[in-house]
Short mmCIF file of C-alpha atoms and ligand atoms in Angstrom, two decimals:
data_model
loop_
_atom_site.label_atom_id
_atom_site.label_comp_id
_atom_site.label_asym_id
_atom_site.label_seq_id
_atom_site.Cartn_x
_atom_site.Cartn_y
_atom_site.Cartn_z
CA MET A 1 -0.59 0.23 -0.39
CA ARG A 2 1.32 3.31 -1.06
CA SER A 3 1.21 6.01 1.80
CA PRO A 4 -1.21 8.23 2.24
CA VAL A 5 -2.46 11.49 -0.59
CA ARG A 6 -3.13 14.58 1.14
CA HIS A 7 -3.44 17.85 0.47
CA TYR A 8 -1.27 20.75 0.33
CA VAL A 9 -3.47 23.86 1.24
CA GLY A 10 -1.59 27.24 2.85
CA GLY A 11 1.71 25.33 4.08
CA GLY A 12 -0.95 22.17 5.54
CA PHE A 13 -1.44 18.54 5.12
CA ASP A 14 -4.95 17.60 4.22
CA GLY A 15 -7.03 14.91 4.25
CA SER A 16 -10.56 15.41 3.70
CA GLY A 17 -12.53 14.57 1.60
CA VAL A 18 -15.10 12.09 -0.70
CA PRO A 19 -12.02 9.47 -1.20
CA PHE A 20 -11.72 7.65 -4.89
CA PRO A 21 -10.08 4.40 -5.23
CA LEU A 22 -6.27 4.38 -6.44
CA VAL A 23 -5.35 1.86 -8.70
CA ASP A 24 -2.41 -0.56 -9.59
CA PRO A 25 -2.14 -1.28 -13.27
CA VAL A 26 0.25 -3.29 -13.32
CA ARG A 27 -2.45 -5.88 -11.67
CA GLY A 28 -5.96 -3.55 -11.99
CA THR A 29 -5.75 -4.52 -8.35
CA THR A 30 -7.10 -0.99 -6.02
CA ALA A 31 -3.92 0.13 -4.45
CA GLY A 32 -4.78 2.51 -1.81
CA GLU A 33 -7.83 5.56 -1.94
CA ALA A 34 -7.41 9.37 -1.62
CA PRO A 35 -9.34 12.37 -0.99
CA ALA A 36 -11.59 14.78 -4.01
CA ALA A 37 -11.15 18.42 -2.61
CA SER A 38 -14.09 20.07 -2.28
CA ARG A 39 -15.23 23.44 -3.87
CA GLU A 40 -14.58 24.13 -0.63
CA LEU A 41 -11.34 23.19 0.02
CA VAL A 42 -9.91 24.36 -4.09
CA ASP A 43 -11.23 28.01 -2.80
CA ARG A 44 -9.30 27.66 0.43
CA ALA A 45 -6.52 26.90 -1.76
CA VAL A 46 -7.13 29.65 -4.27
CA ASP A 47 -7.42 31.96 -0.96
CA ALA A 48 -4.19 31.01 0.36
CA ALA A 49 -2.55 31.51 -3.03
CA ARG A 50 -3.66 35.09 -2.83
CA ALA A 51 -3.08 35.71 0.28
CA ALA A 52 0.62 34.74 -0.89
CA LEU A 53 1.66 37.14 -2.72
CA SER A 54 1.83 40.08 -0.67
CA GLY A 55 3.83 38.45 1.48
CA PRO A 56 6.64 37.97 2.38
CA TRP A 57 7.07 36.31 -1.35
CA ALA A 58 6.30 39.55 -3.44
CA SER A 59 10.46 40.60 -2.17
CA TRP A 60 12.26 37.81 -2.50
CA SER A 61 14.95 38.22 -5.36
CA PRO A 62 15.63 36.11 -8.04
CA ALA A 63 18.45 34.22 -6.54
CA GLU A 64 16.60 33.73 -4.00
CA ARG A 65 13.47 32.21 -5.91
CA ALA A 66 16.73 30.70 -7.50
CA ARG A 67 18.33 28.77 -4.03
CA LEU A 68 14.71 28.07 -3.40
CA LEU A 69 14.96 25.84 -7.13
CA HIS A 70 17.69 23.89 -5.61
CA ARG A 71 16.15 22.98 -2.18
CA ILE A 72 13.54 22.15 -4.10
CA ALA A 73 15.80 19.84 -6.71
CA ASP A 74 17.18 18.72 -3.78
CA GLY A 75 14.40 17.58 -1.87
CA ILE A 76 13.32 15.44 -4.38
CA GLU A 77 16.48 13.41 -5.24
CA ALA A 78 17.17 13.65 -1.57
CA ARG A 79 14.03 11.01 -1.58
CA PHE A 80 14.34 9.75 -5.25
CA GLU A 81 13.89 6.15 -4.74
CA GLU A 82 10.19 6.74 -2.93
CA PHE A 83 9.40 9.36 -5.91
CA VAL A 84 10.36 7.17 -8.49
CA ASP A 85 8.24 3.78 -6.11
CA ALA A 86 5.56 6.44 -5.96
CA GLU A 87 5.25 7.00 -9.77
CA CYS A 88 5.73 3.66 -10.83
CA ALA A 89 3.02 2.32 -8.15
CA ASP A 90 0.55 4.89 -10.22
CA THR A 91 1.83 4.89 -13.64
CA GLY A 92 2.44 0.67 -13.46
CA LYS A 93 5.24 2.53 -16.04
CA PRO A 94 8.98 0.26 -15.59
CA ARG A 95 11.01 1.64 -12.83
CA GLU A 96 14.04 2.14 -15.22
CA LEU A 97 11.95 4.00 -17.48
CA ALA A 98 10.81 6.21 -14.01
CA SER A 99 14.16 6.59 -12.45
CA THR A 100 16.39 7.73 -15.31
CA VAL A 101 13.52 10.02 -16.75
CA ASP A 102 10.81 10.97 -14.58
CA ILE A 103 13.19 12.03 -11.63
CA PRO A 104 16.30 13.07 -12.87
CA ARG A 105 13.91 15.33 -15.03
CA ALA A 106 11.74 16.59 -12.67
CA VAL A 107 15.09 17.58 -11.21
CA ALA A 108 16.09 19.69 -13.79
CA ASN A 109 13.33 20.80 -14.64
CA PHE A 110 13.21 23.05 -10.51
CA ARG A 111 17.74 23.13 -11.80
CA SER A 112 17.43 24.50 -15.00
CA TYR A 113 15.18 26.74 -14.06
CA ALA A 114 17.53 27.77 -11.06
CA ASP A 115 20.27 28.41 -13.34
CA LEU A 116 18.03 30.51 -16.08
CA LEU A 117 17.10 33.26 -13.61
CA VAL A 118 20.64 33.10 -12.18
CA GLY A 119 21.48 34.47 -15.82
CA ARG A 120 18.88 37.05 -17.00
CA ALA A 121 18.58 40.50 -17.11
CA GLU A 122 15.88 43.31 -17.70
CA ARG A 123 15.87 45.01 -21.23
CA SER A 124 16.32 48.92 -21.45
CA TRP A 125 16.60 51.93 -23.99
CA ASN A 126 18.98 54.63 -22.63
CA THR A 127 19.38 55.93 -26.87
CA PRO A 128 16.55 58.72 -27.70
CA THR A 129 13.40 57.16 -29.03
CA PRO A 130 13.70 56.75 -33.00
CA ASP A 131 11.41 60.12 -33.56
CA GLY A 132 14.32 61.84 -31.22
CA ARG A 133 12.98 62.19 -28.11
CA GLY A 134 15.38 61.23 -25.02
CA ALA A 135 13.54 58.65 -22.93
CA LEU A 136 14.95 55.86 -20.25
CA ASN A 137 12.96 53.10 -21.13
CA TYR A 138 13.39 49.66 -19.41
CA THR A 139 11.72 46.56 -18.53
CA VAL A 140 10.14 45.42 -15.00
CA HIS A 141 8.72 41.30 -15.16
CA LYS A 142 5.99 41.09 -12.77
CA PRO A 143 3.96 37.24 -11.29
CA LEU A 144 1.40 36.73 -12.86
CA GLY A 145 -0.64 36.11 -9.91
CA VAL A 146 -2.19 32.67 -8.89
CA VAL A 147 -1.37 30.61 -11.49
CA ALA A 148 -3.19 27.11 -11.73
CA VAL A 149 -1.48 24.07 -12.96
CA ILE A 150 -3.05 20.92 -14.03
CA SER A 151 -1.45 17.97 -15.36
CA PRO A 152 -1.82 14.59 -16.91
CA TRP A 153 -0.93 11.16 -16.40
CA ASN A 154 1.27 10.59 -18.11
CA LEU A 155 4.70 11.75 -16.57
CA PRO A 156 2.70 13.30 -14.14
CA LEU A 157 5.98 14.28 -12.01
CA LEU A 158 7.66 15.95 -14.70
CA LEU A 159 5.22 17.56 -16.34
CA LEU A 160 3.99 19.00 -13.39
CA THR A 161 7.20 20.21 -12.24
CA TRP A 162 8.12 21.06 -15.89
CA LYS A 163 5.23 23.77 -15.25
CA VAL A 164 5.49 24.82 -11.34
CA ALA A 165 9.85 25.82 -11.93
CA PRO A 166 9.20 28.80 -14.38
CA ALA A 167 5.81 29.46 -12.15
CA LEU A 168 7.73 29.93 -9.10
CA ALA A 169 11.01 31.40 -10.63
CA THR A 170 9.03 34.00 -11.61
CA GLY A 171 7.73 35.08 -8.13
CA ASN A 172 3.40 33.43 -8.93
CA THR A 173 1.64 31.68 -6.47
CA VAL A 174 0.97 27.96 -7.30
CA VAL A 175 -1.95 25.33 -7.06
CA ALA A 176 -2.10 22.22 -8.64
CA LYS A 177 -3.65 19.80 -9.09
CA PRO A 178 -2.32 16.14 -11.03
CA SER A 179 -4.23 13.42 -12.15
CA GLU A 180 -6.84 11.91 -10.09
CA LEU A 181 -5.16 8.51 -11.51
CA THR A 182 -1.68 9.94 -10.20
CA PRO A 183 -1.70 12.19 -7.79
CA GLY A 184 1.41 10.25 -5.87
CA THR A 185 4.28 11.56 -6.66
CA ALA A 186 2.80 16.10 -6.67
CA CYS A 187 2.03 14.18 -3.25
CA LEU A 188 5.88 13.71 -1.94
CA LEU A 189 5.79 16.57 -3.88
CA ALA A 190 4.47 18.41 -0.86
CA GLU A 191 6.24 17.12 1.95
CA VAL A 192 9.38 18.42 -0.34
CA MET A 193 7.57 21.60 -0.58
CA ALA A 194 7.43 22.00 3.09
CA GLY A 195 10.64 21.61 4.00
CA ALA A 196 12.19 23.95 1.52
CA GLU A 197 11.49 26.74 3.08
CA LEU A 198 8.57 28.70 1.35
CA PRO A 199 6.01 30.91 2.54
CA PRO A 200 2.61 28.91 3.29
CA GLY A 201 0.29 29.04 0.14
CA VAL A 202 3.55 29.98 -2.40
CA PHE A 203 2.76 26.13 -3.34
CA ASN A 204 -0.91 24.34 -2.81
CA LEU A 205 -1.75 20.62 -3.90
CA VAL A 206 -5.96 19.92 -3.94
CA HIS A 207 -6.28 15.82 -5.31
CA GLY A 208 -10.02 14.83 -7.63
CA GLY A 209 -11.18 14.83 -10.78
CA GLY A 210 -11.14 17.39 -14.13
CA GLY A 211 -14.34 17.95 -15.10
CA ASP A 212 -17.37 19.16 -12.89
CA ALA A 213 -14.81 18.46 -9.86
CA ALA A 214 -11.12 19.66 -8.74
CA GLY A 215 -9.65 20.55 -12.28
CA GLN A 216 -12.70 22.32 -13.35
CA TRP A 217 -13.20 24.66 -10.40
CA LEU A 218 -9.82 25.41 -10.58
CA THR A 219 -10.36 27.09 -13.84
CA GLU A 220 -13.71 28.59 -13.11
CA HIS A 221 -12.37 30.29 -10.38
CA PRO A 222 -12.38 34.23 -10.52
CA GLY A 223 -9.10 34.42 -8.30
CA VAL A 224 -7.23 32.52 -10.96
CA ASP A 225 -4.94 34.31 -12.84
CA ALA A 226 -3.66 32.05 -15.75
CA VAL A 227 -3.83 28.40 -16.18
CA ALA A 228 -0.55 26.22 -17.70
CA PHE A 229 -2.09 22.93 -18.98
CA THR A 230 -0.87 19.69 -20.38
CA GLY A 231 -3.47 17.14 -21.18
CA GLU A 232 -6.09 16.18 -24.43
CA SER A 233 -6.76 19.21 -27.32
CA ARG A 234 -10.47 18.13 -25.79
CA THR A 235 -9.67 19.41 -22.14
CA GLY A 236 -8.30 22.66 -23.63
CA SER A 237 -10.80 23.85 -25.37
CA THR A 238 -13.38 23.24 -22.23
CA ILE A 239 -10.81 25.00 -21.32
CA MET A 240 -10.74 28.35 -23.66
CA ARG A 241 -14.42 28.37 -22.61
CA ALA A 242 -13.55 28.11 -18.41
CA VAL A 243 -11.52 30.98 -18.21
CA ALA A 244 -13.05 33.13 -21.90
CA GLY A 245 -15.09 35.85 -19.17
CA ARG A 246 -12.24 36.82 -17.46
CA LEU A 247 -9.57 36.20 -20.16
CA ALA A 248 -7.26 34.60 -18.51
CA PRO A 249 -4.38 33.65 -20.03
CA VAL A 250 -3.45 30.38 -20.53
CA SER A 251 -0.52 27.26 -21.76
CA PHE A 252 -1.77 24.40 -23.43
CA GLU A 253 0.38 21.71 -24.41
CA LEU A 254 -2.75 18.81 -25.85
CA GLY A 255 -2.37 15.51 -28.53
CA GLY A 256 -0.54 14.69 -30.86
CA LYS A 257 -0.90 12.47 -33.72
CA ASN A 258 2.83 12.57 -34.57
CA ALA A 259 5.01 11.29 -37.69
CA GLY A 260 8.03 9.89 -38.49
CA LEU A 261 9.52 10.55 -42.19
CA VAL A 262 11.80 7.16 -43.69
CA PHE A 263 13.56 8.50 -46.56
CA ALA A 264 15.62 5.35 -48.41
CA ASP A 265 18.75 6.86 -48.17
CA ALA A 266 18.14 6.89 -44.13
CA ASP A 267 20.12 3.97 -41.48
CA LEU A 268 18.10 2.47 -42.07
CA GLU A 269 19.27 -0.02 -38.52
CA ARG A 270 18.94 3.83 -37.02
CA ALA A 271 15.92 4.73 -37.81
CA VAL A 272 14.47 0.75 -37.10
CA GLU A 273 15.56 1.19 -33.65
CA GLY A 274 14.96 5.11 -33.13
CA THR A 275 11.18 4.32 -34.27
CA LEU A 276 10.98 1.33 -32.13
CA ARG A 277 11.47 4.18 -28.73
CA SER A 278 9.58 6.91 -30.12
CA ALA A 279 6.71 4.59 -30.99
CA PHE A 280 7.12 1.57 -27.70
CA THR A 281 8.98 4.62 -25.26
CA HIS A 282 5.89 3.64 -22.12
CA SER A 283 3.75 2.05 -23.85
CA GLY A 284 3.03 4.97 -26.31
CA GLN A 285 1.95 7.21 -24.05
CA VAL A 286 3.97 9.87 -23.64
CA CYS A 287 2.70 13.18 -25.72
CA LEU A 288 5.48 12.82 -28.58
CA CYS A 289 5.37 9.21 -29.90
CA THR A 290 5.16 8.40 -33.23
CA GLU A 291 1.45 7.35 -34.33
CA ARG A 292 2.62 7.32 -37.87
CA VAL A 293 5.48 6.24 -40.61
CA TYR A 294 5.46 7.57 -43.72
CA VAL A 295 8.44 4.81 -45.74
CA GLU A 296 10.00 5.95 -48.79
CA ARG A 297 9.00 3.24 -50.75
CA PRO A 298 11.81 1.28 -51.91
CA VAL A 299 12.58 0.43 -48.48
CA PHE A 300 8.96 -0.44 -47.37
CA ASP A 301 9.17 -3.89 -46.72
CA ALA A 302 11.95 -4.10 -45.50
CA PHE A 303 11.34 -1.25 -43.34
CA ALA A 304 8.18 -3.35 -42.03
CA GLU A 305 9.57 -5.91 -41.68
CA ALA A 306 12.91 -5.58 -39.38
CA LEU A 307 9.94 -2.92 -37.67
CA ALA A 308 7.22 -5.80 -36.58
CA ALA A 309 9.98 -8.24 -36.01
CA GLY A 310 11.81 -5.70 -33.74
CA ALA A 311 7.98 -4.67 -31.79
CA ARG A 312 7.62 -8.99 -31.29
CA GLU A 313 10.82 -8.43 -29.49
CA LEU A 314 10.25 -6.37 -26.88
CA THR A 315 10.17 -7.03 -23.38
CA GLY A 316 9.82 -4.90 -20.20
CA TYR A 317 6.92 -2.53 -21.11
CA GLY A 318 4.57 -0.50 -19.05
CA PRO A 319 0.85 -1.51 -19.15
CA MET A 320 -2.08 1.39 -20.22
CA VAL A 321 -2.90 3.87 -16.75
CA SER A 322 -6.20 2.51 -16.51
CA ALA A 323 -9.02 -0.17 -17.53
CA ALA A 324 -11.30 2.85 -19.27
CA HIS A 325 -8.08 4.06 -21.32
CA ARG A 326 -6.63 0.08 -21.87
CA ASP A 327 -10.77 -0.53 -23.75
CA LYS A 328 -10.05 2.79 -26.47
CA VAL A 329 -7.17 1.56 -27.30
CA LEU A 330 -7.91 -2.21 -27.67
CA GLY A 331 -11.16 -0.10 -29.38
CA TYR A 332 -8.77 1.45 -32.33
CA LEU A 333 -6.84 -2.51 -32.18
CA GLY A 334 -10.20 -4.00 -32.98
CA LYS A 335 -11.14 -1.55 -35.72
CA ALA A 336 -7.77 -1.64 -37.58
CA ALA A 337 -7.54 -5.48 -37.97
CA ALA A 338 -10.55 -5.22 -39.34
CA ASP A 339 -9.53 -3.12 -41.67
CA GLY A 340 -6.25 -3.13 -42.27
CA ARG A 341 -3.57 -5.36 -41.96
CA ILE A 342 -2.08 -6.30 -38.17
CA LEU A 343 2.15 -7.13 -38.50
CA ALA A 344 3.44 -7.56 -34.98
CA GLY A 345 1.03 -7.59 -31.83
CA GLY A 346 -2.38 -6.41 -31.73
CA GLY A 347 -4.04 -8.27 -28.40
CA VAL A 348 -3.10 -8.80 -24.75
CA PRO A 349 -0.02 -10.19 -23.43
CA ARG A 350 -0.89 -13.28 -21.04
CA PHE A 351 1.93 -13.41 -18.48
CA GLY A 352 0.46 -16.50 -16.23
CA ASP A 353 0.50 -14.44 -14.16
CA ASP A 354 -1.55 -11.88 -10.92
CA ARG A 355 -1.19 -9.35 -14.07
CA ASP A 356 -3.78 -10.92 -16.03
CA GLY A 357 -5.63 -8.10 -14.18
CA GLY A 358 -4.32 -5.57 -15.46
CA PHE A 359 -3.97 -2.75 -18.03
CA TRP A 360 -1.98 -4.83 -21.19
CA VAL A 361 -2.09 -4.06 -24.19
CA GLU A 362 1.26 -5.19 -27.06
CA PRO A 363 3.49 -3.16 -28.78
CA THR A 364 1.37 -3.31 -31.92
CA VAL A 365 2.16 -2.36 -35.87
CA LEU A 366 -0.31 -1.81 -38.63
CA THR A 367 -0.20 -0.98 -41.92
CA GLY A 368 -3.35 -1.19 -45.00
CA LEU A 369 -5.14 1.38 -43.57
CA PRO A 370 -6.22 4.89 -45.39
CA GLU A 371 -5.09 7.55 -44.26
CA ASP A 372 -8.78 9.26 -43.06
CA HIS A 373 -9.41 5.55 -41.07
CA PRO A 374 -9.66 6.92 -37.02
CA ALA A 375 -7.01 4.89 -36.23
CA VAL A 376 -4.62 6.91 -38.72
CA ARG A 377 -6.39 9.83 -38.08
CA GLU A 378 -6.61 10.24 -34.34
CA GLU A 379 -4.48 9.54 -31.18
CA ILE A 380 -4.73 7.30 -30.30
CA PHE A 381 -2.01 7.42 -27.12
CA GLY A 382 -0.63 4.47 -26.80
CA PRO A 383 2.13 1.14 -27.86
CA VAL A 384 0.38 0.59 -31.81
CA VAL A 385 2.28 2.56 -34.36
CA HIS A 386 0.83 2.42 -38.21
CA LEU A 387 3.00 2.31 -41.49
CA ALA A 388 2.20 3.58 -44.85
CA PRO A 389 4.28 3.81 -48.18
CA PHE A 390 5.42 7.54 -50.03
CA ASP A 391 7.06 7.99 -53.60
CA THR A 392 7.82 11.59 -52.93
CA GLU A 393 9.36 14.27 -50.49
CA GLU A 394 6.13 16.41 -51.44
CA GLU A 395 3.35 12.82 -50.75
CA ALA A 396 6.16 12.00 -47.97
CA LEU A 397 5.39 15.95 -46.67
CA ALA A 398 1.73 16.09 -47.14
CA LEU A 399 1.09 13.07 -45.08
CA ALA A 400 3.51 14.20 -42.45
CA ASN A 401 1.37 17.64 -42.84
CA ALA A 402 -2.27 16.53 -42.68
CA GLY A 403 -4.71 16.11 -39.29
CA PRO A 404 -5.39 17.87 -36.51
CA TYR A 405 -2.28 18.03 -34.80
CA GLY A 406 1.04 20.08 -34.90
CA LEU A 407 3.31 18.27 -31.47
CA ALA A 408 6.48 16.93 -33.32
CA ALA A 409 7.36 14.73 -36.30
CA THR A 410 10.77 12.89 -36.81
CA VAL A 411 13.24 12.86 -39.91
CA TRP A 412 15.10 9.48 -41.13
CA THR A 413 17.47 10.23 -43.54
CA GLY A 414 21.54 10.68 -44.65
CA ASP A 415 20.64 14.01 -46.71
CA VAL A 416 21.21 16.99 -45.47
CA SER A 417 20.38 18.51 -47.77
CA ARG A 418 17.24 16.64 -47.45
CA ALA A 419 17.13 17.05 -44.38
CA HIS A 420 17.04 21.23 -44.02
CA ARG A 421 15.40 21.60 -46.44
CA VAL A 422 11.74 19.24 -44.44
CA ALA A 423 12.48 19.73 -41.16
CA PRO A 424 11.19 23.10 -41.61
CA ALA A 425 8.81 22.27 -43.92
CA LEU A 426 6.62 20.39 -41.40
CA ASP A 427 3.82 21.95 -38.61
CA VAL A 428 4.25 20.55 -35.82
CA GLY A 429 6.38 23.04 -32.63
CA ILE A 430 8.92 19.89 -32.40
CA ALA A 431 11.13 17.66 -35.87
CA TRP A 432 14.27 16.12 -34.89
CA VAL A 433 16.21 14.37 -37.44
CA ASN A 434 17.61 11.25 -36.27
CA THR A 435 16.68 11.41 -32.93
CA TRP A 436 13.59 11.46 -31.43
CA ASN A 437 13.40 12.75 -27.80
CA LEU A 438 16.62 14.82 -27.72
CA ARG A 439 15.86 16.79 -25.39
CA ASP A 440 17.42 20.80 -24.15
CA LEU A 441 15.35 22.58 -21.37
CA ARG A 442 16.77 25.82 -22.78
CA THR A 443 14.10 25.45 -26.47
CA PRO A 444 10.70 26.24 -27.21
CA PHE A 445 8.19 23.27 -26.36
CA GLY A 446 4.91 23.26 -27.41
CA GLY A 447 2.50 21.71 -30.52
CA VAL A 448 0.88 23.78 -33.73
CA LYS A 449 -2.52 23.26 -34.22
CA ALA A 450 -4.70 21.37 -31.93
CA SER A 451 -1.93 20.57 -30.24
CA GLY A 452 -1.28 23.39 -28.09
CA ILE A 453 -1.59 26.73 -27.71
CA GLY A 454 2.02 29.06 -26.35
CA ARG A 455 5.95 27.67 -25.42
CA GLU A 456 7.40 26.20 -22.99
CA GLY A 457 11.28 25.93 -21.75
CA GLY A 458 13.49 28.25 -20.85
CA ASP A 459 12.95 31.85 -21.64
CA HIS A 460 9.40 31.09 -22.71
CA SER A 461 8.06 29.90 -20.13
CA LEU A 462 9.30 32.62 -17.68
CA ASP A 463 7.70 34.64 -20.29
CA PHE A 464 4.67 33.08 -20.60
CA PHE A 465 4.75 33.20 -16.54
CA SER A 466 5.82 36.83 -16.26
CA GLU A 467 3.82 40.09 -17.22
CA PRO A 468 6.10 42.77 -18.74
CA MET A 469 5.66 46.33 -18.37
CA ASN A 470 7.47 49.08 -19.41
CA VAL A 471 8.29 52.46 -17.37
CA CYS A 472 10.12 55.37 -19.10
CA VAL A 473 11.56 58.85 -18.02
CA LYS A 474 11.24 61.35 -19.59
CA LEU A 475 15.28 62.35 -20.36
P1 NDP B 1 -7.26 15.16 -20.49
O1 NDP B 1 -6.85 16.09 -20.85
O2 NDP B 1 -7.76 13.78 -19.28
O3 NDP B 1 -6.17 15.50 -18.28
C1 NDP B 1 -4.94 16.16 -18.29
C2 NDP B 1 -5.62 17.05 -17.27
O4 NDP B 1 -6.71 17.55 -16.17
C3 NDP B 1 -5.90 16.29 -15.97
O5 NDP B 1 -5.30 16.39 -14.36
C4 NDP B 1 -7.33 15.98 -15.99
O6 NDP B 1 -8.18 15.69 -14.31
C5 NDP B 1 -8.06 17.60 -16.28
N1 NDP B 1 -9.23 17.65 -16.34
C6 NDP B 1 -10.25 16.88 -17.02
N2 NDP B 1 -10.63 17.51 -17.28
C7 NDP B 1 -11.08 19.15 -17.14
C8 NDP B 1 -11.56 20.17 -17.33
N3 NDP B 1 -13.11 20.04 -17.55
N4 NDP B 1 -11.41 21.14 -16.60
C9 NDP B 1 -10.33 20.68 -15.34
N5 NDP B 1 -9.34 20.11 -15.86
C10 NDP B 1 -9.66 18.99 -16.10
O7 NDP B 1 -5.16 14.33 -20.86
P2 NDP B 1 -4.69 12.72 -19.65
O8 NDP B 1 -4.37 13.17 -18.01
O9 NDP B 1 -5.54 11.66 -20.40
O10 NDP B 1 -3.57 13.15 -20.70
C11 NDP B 1 -3.73 12.70 -21.61
C12 NDP B 1 -3.83 13.72 -23.34
O11 NDP B 1 -2.21 14.81 -22.78
C13 NDP B 1 -2.41 13.35 -24.07
O12 NDP B 1 -3.86 13.97 -25.77
C14 NDP B 1 -1.65 13.85 -24.70
O13 NDP B 1 -1.26 13.78 -26.31
C15 NDP B 1 -1.12 15.22 -23.51
N6 NDP B 1 -0.90 15.26 -23.50
C16 NDP B 1 0.35 16.05 -23.73
C17 NDP B 1 1.31 16.85 -23.81
C18 NDP B 1 2.22 18.31 -24.57
O14 NDP B 1 2.85 18.13 -23.99
N7 NDP B 1 1.34 18.01 -25.88
C19 NDP B 1 2.14 15.90 -22.99
C20 NDP B 1 1.85 14.45 -22.45
C21 NDP B 1 0.33 14.71 -22.75
P3 NDP B 1 -8.09 13.67 -14.67
O15 NDP B 1 -7.63 13.17 -15.49
O16 NDP B 1 -8.60 13.59 -13.37
O17 NDP B 1 -9.62 13.87 -15.03
#
């Protein structure tokens, strides 16, 4: 059984609220419970965050905030194994993934924003204006105020801290709501915050559901000045409607249906290995995962055969996060089996032990589906990739750019000129060439079309979470 999940409001822990069950995705058994925040508790969290804005926190210098971020990072590192345990218990993801990606990246999120803060200077202009008038102009960055951070279940701590770190770096106060499926590491983070000498109310955490529950109440709350959200595109639209009346700014990282392009001049072995990683990391439950691969016709058969063989040999992968999500993925596979061909996987693995009660889906390679098929067009968010051939570079680009999403894409080619021609022509926020998910936290991260609004990462996040103000002094 896991340690108790509690809210953290105004610097104190709170276990109130109707309990909801937490389920172990590996076995499908109940593994604990968490309290759902009441509307009154959400109000208290927002009030505490509002009050903290005018407390001692308001006078913390950037250097003090940078030291705080390092203390939080130290606190996560000091309880590293507990964080790994909690992330694995909630998501069912392999321990290796949580201990090499999720938790180290959460630490890096705090450290990278701490380092950025120290090197950041405000701009000023003390030269005459373009029309010759003497003036000193300088910029002051102010916090937005109370920020709601709403995060999904796939990379619970990584994505939560990716927003909390820059929000605190810029002097905001935060009310965070993780997915009800994965509250464990957020709760540990609150414990770390409690030991990090943070003024009460600067970081608050409430648990509970999204729609018509804590998530929705937060976004509708008149005391919330901005919403930073990662999740489904449909939820993004709902949140946009919720904040529209008060014109609160939003930062949205939403869904994707990411394409891979494999050209005949690519190192095929590397392209296969890279696509196995990009399609099946965390069983496809990463927003950046590749779900459609277009392969130049002369190498299509060889690529398809090698990818299917690789998928069949994969071991050590994890389950879907919930029974509902497993059923959704299997629904797509049912339609795909009827309308196309399954080259690998397509079903539920059998282990002959208690994992047979869990939410597993085999790594699956599909082909032969039309481009308007739901399994090719809609985000599945599972271990499923569809392969289709192309004949020309123009056709490859048109296929990759079709559809409502535009988060990420990967290009596999041995031709440097082609790489520089194709990558910038993709309608996405992030294009990788001969690699996947190689991240530098200073670079812009986000999507176009239905994949998001705004960019996170480095200065982009610091800019979102602060309000630049111009002061002009006549000289
Ligand atoms: P959801 O949109 O279902 O949920 C995300 C968060 O929003 C959860 O905390 C959820 O709470 C909450 N929520 C749900 N409905 C509302 C509402 N009406 N008002 C306020 N909050 C709400 O996404 P998933 O958790 O299913 O995450 C998977 C999705 O996230 C995929 O589409 C994936 O592509 C996307 N994603 C995008 C990333 C990016 O960077 N672009 C990165 C990672 C994931 P609860 O879960 O408790 O219902």
